[in-house]
Amino acid sequence: MTDDERQLAVDLFNGVWGLLERDDRTVEDDDRMIHMAHASRYHWGEVGEAVNRSRGEWQCSRVYAVLGRGEPALHHALRGLAICREHDIADWDLAFAFEALARAYGVRGETDKARENKERALAVAIADDEDRELLLKDLATVPA
């Protein structure tokens, strides 16, 4: 069951990305996206490691931010950062935890906190240049 559950977590996570990238999402698609993100995070909690849980929280935060729902976006961003800190997760996962915080604060209209967390994200050492470019690209879309 563990392999099946792991695959389900992956498929749900990837399915959320498919919905996030669509410009023509319906209200039903948005609901599905929320439920899929939470389901993926749940399954990672059962079969994954701390880094998978942190990424799941990040994805939940992103979904809520895209939908303009600042409070749950902030909640999940804070959870993702807490998991990173609790398990000494660094590199791009830590940078994206700060990116999620910046985005959530931006959605909430808290521009000072959004800028502060963008700066924190930029200060994180990221070993891979492509990962750093992904971070810079995402940070450029943070409302601040």
Coordinates of N, CA and C in Angstrom, one line a residue:
M1 N 0.8 -1.2 0.0 CA 0.0 0.0 0.0 C 0.9 1.3 0.0
T2 N 2.0 1.2 0.6 CA 2.9 2.4 0.7 C 3.2 2.9 -0.7
D3 N 3.6 2.0 -1.6 CA 4.0 2.5 -3.0 C 2.8 3.1 -3.7
D4 N 1.6 2.4 -3.5 CA 0.4 3.0 -4.1 C 0.0 4.4 -3.5
E5 N 0.2 4.5 -2.2 CA -0.1 5.8 -1.6 C 0.9 6.8 -2.0
R6 N 2.1 6.5 -2.1 CA 3.1 7.4 -2.6 C 2.8 7.9 -4.0
Q7 N 2.4 6.9 -4.9 CA 2.1 7.3 -6.2 C 0.8 8.2 -6.2
L8 N -0.1 7.9 -5.4 CA -1.3 8.8 -5.3 C -0.9 10.2 -4.9
A9 N 0.0 10.3 -3.9 CA 0.4 11.6 -3.5 C 1.1 12.4 -4.6
V10 N 1.9 11.7 -5.4 CA 2.6 12.3 -6.5 C 1.6 12.7 -7.6
D11 N 0.6 11.8 -7.9 CA -0.4 12.1 -8.9 C -1.2 13.3 -8.6
L12 N -1.6 13.4 -7.3 CA -2.5 14.5 -6.8 C -1.7 15.8 -6.9
F13 N -0.4 15.8 -6.4 CA 0.5 16.9 -6.5 C 0.6 17.4 -7.9
N14 N 0.9 16.5 -8.8 CA 1.0 16.9 -10.2 C -0.3 17.4 -10.9
G15 N -1.4 16.8 -10.4 CA -2.7 17.2 -10.9 C -3.0 18.6 -10.5
V16 N -2.6 19.0 -9.3 CA -2.8 20.4 -8.9 C -2.1 21.3 -9.8
W17 N -0.8 21.0 -10.2 CA -0.1 21.8 -11.1 C -0.8 22.0 -12.4
G18 N -1.4 20.9 -12.9 CA -2.2 21.0 -14.2 C -3.3 22.0 -14.1
L19 N -4.0 22.0 -12.9 CA -5.1 23.0 -12.7 C -4.5 24.4 -12.5
L20 N -3.4 24.5 -11.8 CA -2.9 25.9 -11.5 C -2.5 26.5 -12.8
E21 N -2.0 25.8 -13.8 CA -1.5 26.3 -15.0 C -2.7 26.7 -16.0
R22 N -3.9 26.3 -15.7 CA -5.0 26.6 -16.6 C -5.5 28.0 -16.4
D23 N -5.8 28.7 -17.5 CA -6.4 30.0 -17.5 C -7.9 30.0 -17.4
D24 N -8.5 28.8 -17.8 CA -9.9 28.7 -17.9 C -10.5 27.8 -16.8
R25 N -9.9 27.9 -15.6 CA -10.5 27.1 -14.5 C -11.9 27.6 -14.2
T26 N -12.7 26.6 -13.8 CA -14.1 26.9 -13.3 C -14.1 26.9 -11.8
V27 N -15.2 27.3 -11.2 CA -15.3 27.2 -9.8 C -15.1 25.8 -9.3
E28 N -15.7 24.9 -10.1 CA -15.5 23.4 -9.7 C -14.1 23.0 -9.8
D29 N -13.3 23.5 -10.8 CA -11.9 23.2 -10.9 C -11.2 23.8 -9.7
D30 N -11.5 25.0 -9.3 CA -10.9 25.6 -8.1 C -11.1 24.7 -6.9
D31 N -12.3 24.2 -6.7 CA -12.7 23.4 -5.6 C -11.9 22.1 -5.7
R32 N -11.8 21.5 -6.8 CA -11.1 20.3 -7.0 C -9.6 20.5 -6.7
M33 N -9.0 21.6 -7.2 CA -7.6 21.9 -6.9 C -7.3 22.0 -5.4
I34 N -8.2 22.6 -4.7 CA -8.1 22.7 -3.2 C -8.1 21.3 -2.6
H35 N -9.0 20.5 -3.0 CA -9.2 19.2 -2.4 C -8.0 18.3 -2.8
M36 N -7.5 18.4 -4.0 CA -6.4 17.6 -4.5 C -5.1 18.0 -3.7
A37 N -4.9 19.3 -3.5 CA -3.7 19.8 -2.8 C -3.7 19.2 -1.4
H38 N -4.9 19.3 -0.7 CA -5.0 18.8 0.7 C -4.8 17.2 0.7
A39 N -5.4 16.6 -0.3 CA -5.3 15.1 -0.3 C -3.8 14.7 -0.6
S40 N -3.1 15.4 -1.4 CA -1.7 15.1 -1.7 C -0.9 15.3 -0.4
R41 N -1.2 16.4 0.3 CA -0.5 16.7 1.6 C -0.8 15.6 2.6
Y42 N -2.0 15.2 2.7 CA -2.4 14.1 3.6 C -1.6 12.8 3.3
H43 N -1.6 12.4 2.1 CA -0.9 11.2 1.7 C 0.6 11.3 2.0
W44 N 1.2 12.5 1.7 CA 2.6 12.7 2.0 C 2.9 12.6 3.5
G45 N 1.9 13.0 4.2 CA 2.0 12.9 5.7 C 2.1 11.5 6.2
E46 N 1.4 10.6 5.4 CA 1.4 9.2 5.7 C 2.6 8.4 5.3
V47 N 3.2 8.7 4.1 CA 4.2 7.9 3.5 C 5.5 8.7 3.1
G48 N 5.5 10.0 3.3 CA 6.6 10.8 2.9 C 7.5 11.2 4.0
E49 N 8.5 12.0 3.7 CA 9.4 12.5 4.6 C 9.1 14.0 4.9
A50 N 9.8 14.6 5.8 CA 9.5 16.0 6.2 C 9.5 16.9 5.0
V51 N 10.5 16.7 4.1 CA 10.6 17.5 2.9 C 9.3 17.4 2.1
N52 N 8.7 16.3 2.0 CA 7.5 16.1 1.2 C 6.3 16.8 1.9
R53 N 6.3 16.8 3.2 CA 5.2 17.5 4.0 C 5.4 19.0 3.8
S54 N 6.6 19.5 3.8 CA 6.9 20.9 3.6 C 6.4 21.3 2.2
R55 N 6.7 20.5 1.2 CA 6.3 20.9 -0.1 C 4.8 20.8 -0.3
G56 N 4.2 19.9 0.4 CA 2.7 19.8 0.4 C 2.1 21.0 1.0
E57 N 2.7 21.5 2.1 CA 2.2 22.8 2.7 C 2.4 23.9 1.8
W58 N 3.5 24.0 1.1 CA 3.8 25.0 0.1 C 2.8 25.0 -1.0
Q59 N 2.4 23.8 -1.5 CA 1.5 23.7 -2.6 C 0.1 24.2 -2.1
C60 N -0.3 23.8 -0.9 CA -1.6 24.3 -0.4 C -1.6 25.8 -0.3
S61 N -0.5 26.3 0.2 CA -0.4 27.8 0.3 C -0.5 28.4 -1.1
R62 N 0.1 27.9 -2.1 CA 0.1 28.4 -3.4 C -1.3 28.4 -4.0
V63 N -2.0 27.3 -3.8 CA -3.4 27.2 -4.3 C -4.2 28.3 -3.7
Y64 N -4.2 28.4 -2.4 CA -5.0 29.5 -1.8 C -4.6 30.9 -2.2
A65 N -3.3 31.1 -2.4 CA -2.8 32.4 -2.8 C -3.4 32.7 -4.3
V66 N -3.3 31.7 -5.1 CA -3.8 31.9 -6.5 C -5.3 32.2 -6.5
L67 N -6.0 31.7 -5.5 CA -7.4 31.9 -5.4 C -7.7 33.2 -4.6
G68 N -6.7 33.9 -4.2 CA -6.9 35.1 -3.5 C -7.4 35.0 -2.0
R69 N -7.1 33.8 -1.4 CA -7.5 33.5 -0.1 C -6.3 33.6 0.9
G70 N -6.1 34.8 1.4 CA -4.9 35.1 2.1 C -4.7 34.3 3.4
E71 N -5.8 34.2 4.2 CA -5.7 33.5 5.5 C -5.2 32.1 5.4
P72 N -5.9 31.2 4.6 CA -5.4 29.9 4.5 C -4.0 29.8 3.8
A73 N -3.7 30.7 2.9 CA -2.4 30.7 2.2 C -1.3 31.0 3.3
L74 N -1.6 31.9 4.2 CA -0.6 32.2 5.2 C -0.5 31.0 6.2
H75 N -1.6 30.4 6.6 CA -1.5 29.3 7.5 C -0.6 28.2 6.9
H76 N -0.8 27.8 5.7 CA 0.0 26.7 5.1 C 1.4 27.1 4.8
A77 N 1.6 28.4 4.5 CA 3.0 28.9 4.4 C 3.8 28.8 5.7
L78 N 3.1 29.2 6.8 CA 3.7 29.1 8.1 C 4.0 27.7 8.5
R79 N 3.1 26.8 8.2 CA 3.3 25.3 8.5 C 4.5 24.8 7.7
G80 N 4.6 25.2 6.4 CA 5.7 24.7 5.6 C 7.0 25.2 6.1
L81 N 7.1 26.5 6.5 CA 8.3 27.0 7.1 C 8.7 26.3 8.4
A82 N 7.6 26.0 9.3 CA 7.9 25.4 10.5 C 8.5 24.0 10.3
I83 N 8.0 23.3 9.3 CA 8.5 21.9 9.0 C 10.0 22.0 8.6
C84 N 10.3 23.0 7.7 CA 11.7 23.2 7.3 C 12.6 23.5 8.5
R85 N 12.1 24.3 9.4 CA 13.0 24.7 10.5 C 13.1 23.5 11.5
E86 N 12.0 22.8 11.7 CA 12.0 21.6 12.7 C 12.9 20.5 12.2
H87 N 13.0 20.4 10.9 CA 13.8 19.3 10.3 C 15.1 19.7 9.6
D88 N 15.5 20.9 9.8 CA 16.7 21.5 9.2 C 16.7 21.3 7.7
I89 N 15.6 21.6 7.1 CA 15.5 21.6 5.7 C 16.0 23.0 5.1
A90 N 16.9 23.0 4.2 CA 17.4 24.2 3.7 C 17.3 24.3 2.2
D91 N 18.2 25.0 1.5 CA 18.3 25.1 0.1 C 17.0 25.6 -0.5
W92 N 16.6 25.1 -1.6 CA 15.4 25.6 -2.3 C 14.1 25.4 -1.5
D93 N 14.0 24.4 -0.7 CA 12.8 24.2 0.0 C 12.6 25.3 1.0
L94 N 13.6 25.7 1.7 CA 13.6 26.8 2.7 C 13.3 28.1 1.9
A95 N 13.9 28.3 0.8 CA 13.7 29.5 0.0 C 12.3 29.6 -0.4
F96 N 11.7 28.5 -0.9 CA 10.3 28.5 -1.3 C 9.3 28.6 -0.1
A97 N 9.7 28.2 1.0 CA 8.9 28.4 2.2 C 8.7 29.9 2.4
F98 N 9.8 30.7 2.3 CA 9.8 32.1 2.4 C 9.0 32.8 1.2
E99 N 9.2 32.2 0.0 CA 8.4 32.6 -1.1 C 6.9 32.5 -0.8
A100 N 6.5 31.4 -0.3 CA 5.1 31.2 0.1 C 4.6 32.2 1.1
L101 N 5.4 32.5 2.1 CA 5.1 33.5 3.0 C 4.9 34.9 2.3
A102 N 5.9 35.2 1.5 CA 5.8 36.5 0.8 C 4.5 36.6 0.0
R103 N 4.2 35.5 -0.7 CA 3.0 35.5 -1.6 C 1.7 35.6 -0.8
A104 N 1.7 34.9 0.4 CA 0.5 34.9 1.2 C 0.3 36.3 1.8
Y105 N 1.4 36.9 2.3 CA 1.3 38.3 2.8 C 0.9 39.3 1.7
G106 N 1.4 39.1 0.5 CA 1.1 39.9 -0.7 C -0.4 39.8 -1.0
V107 N -0.9 38.6 -1.0 CA -2.4 38.4 -1.2 C -3.2 39.1 -0.1
R108 N -2.7 39.2 1.1 CA -3.4 39.8 2.2 C -3.2 41.3 2.2
G109 N -2.4 41.8 1.3 CA -2.1 43.3 1.2 C -1.1 43.8 2.2
E110 N -0.4 42.9 2.8 CA 0.6 43.2 3.8 C 2.0 43.3 3.1
T111 N 2.2 44.4 2.4 CA 3.3 44.5 1.5 C 4.7 44.6 2.2
D112 N 4.7 45.2 3.4 CA 6.0 45.2 4.1 C 6.4 43.8 4.4
K113 N 5.5 43.0 4.9 CA 5.8 41.6 5.3 C 6.1 40.8 4.0
A114 N 5.5 41.1 2.9 CA 5.7 40.4 1.7 C 7.2 40.7 1.2
R115 N 7.5 41.9 1.2 CA 8.9 42.3 0.8 C 9.9 41.7 1.8
E116 N 9.7 41.7 3.0 CA 10.6 41.1 4.0 C 10.8 39.6 3.7
N117 N 9.8 38.9 3.4 CA 9.9 37.5 3.1 C 10.5 37.2 1.7
K118 N 10.3 38.1 0.8 CA 11.0 38.0 -0.5 C 12.5 38.1 -0.2
E119 N 12.9 39.0 0.6 CA 14.3 39.2 0.9 C 14.9 38.0 1.6
R120 N 14.1 37.4 2.5 CA 14.5 36.2 3.2 C 14.7 35.0 2.2
A121 N 13.8 34.9 1.2 CA 13.9 33.9 0.2 C 15.2 34.1 -0.6
L122 N 15.5 35.3 -1.0 CA 16.7 35.6 -1.8 C 18.0 35.4 -1.0
A123 N 17.9 35.4 0.3 CA 19.1 35.3 1.2 C 19.5 33.8 1.4
V124 N 18.6 32.9 1.0 CA 18.8 31.4 1.2 C 19.8 31.0 0.1
A125 N 20.8 30.2 0.6 CA 21.8 29.7 -0.4 C 21.1 28.5 -1.1
I126 N 21.2 28.5 -2.4 CA 20.6 27.5 -3.3 C 21.7 27.0 -4.1
A127 N 22.0 25.7 -4.0 CA 23.1 25.1 -4.7 C 22.9 25.0 -6.2
D128 N 21.7 24.7 -6.7 CA 21.5 24.5 -8.1 C 21.1 25.8 -8.8
D129 N 21.7 26.2 -9.9 CA 21.4 27.5 -10.6 C 20.0 27.5 -11.1
E130 N 19.6 26.3 -11.7 CA 18.2 26.2 -12.2 C 17.2 26.4 -11.1
D131 N 17.4 25.9 -10.0 CA 16.5 26.1 -8.8 C 16.4 27.5 -8.4
R132 N 17.6 28.2 -8.4 CA 17.7 29.6 -8.1 C 16.8 30.4 -9.1
E133 N 16.9 30.1 -10.4 CA 16.2 30.8 -11.4 C 14.7 30.6 -11.2
L134 N 14.3 29.4 -10.9 CA 12.8 29.1 -10.6 C 12.4 30.0 -9.4
L135 N 13.2 30.1 -8.4 CA 12.8 31.0 -7.3 C 12.7 32.5 -7.7
L136 N 13.6 32.9 -8.5 CA 13.6 34.3 -9.0 C 12.4 34.6 -9.8
K137 N 12.0 33.6 -10.7 CA 10.8 33.7 -11.5 C 9.6 33.8 -10.7
D138 N 9.5 32.9 -9.7 CA 8.3 32.9 -8.8 C 8.2 34.2 -8.0
L139 N 9.3 34.6 -7.4 CA 9.3 35.8 -6.6 C 8.9 37.1 -7.4
A140 N 9.2 37.1 -8.7 CA 8.8 38.2 -9.6 C 7.3 38.3 -9.7
T141 N 6.5 37.2 -9.4 CA 5.1 37.2 -9.5 C 4.4 37.5 -8.1
V142 N 5.2 37.7 -7.1 CA 4.6 37.9 -5.7 C 4.0 39.3 -5.7
P143 N 2.7 39.4 -5.3 CA 2.2 40.8 -5.2 C 2.7 41.5 -4.0
A144 N 3.5 42.6 -4.2 CA 4.1 43.3 -3.1 C 4.2 44.8 -3.5

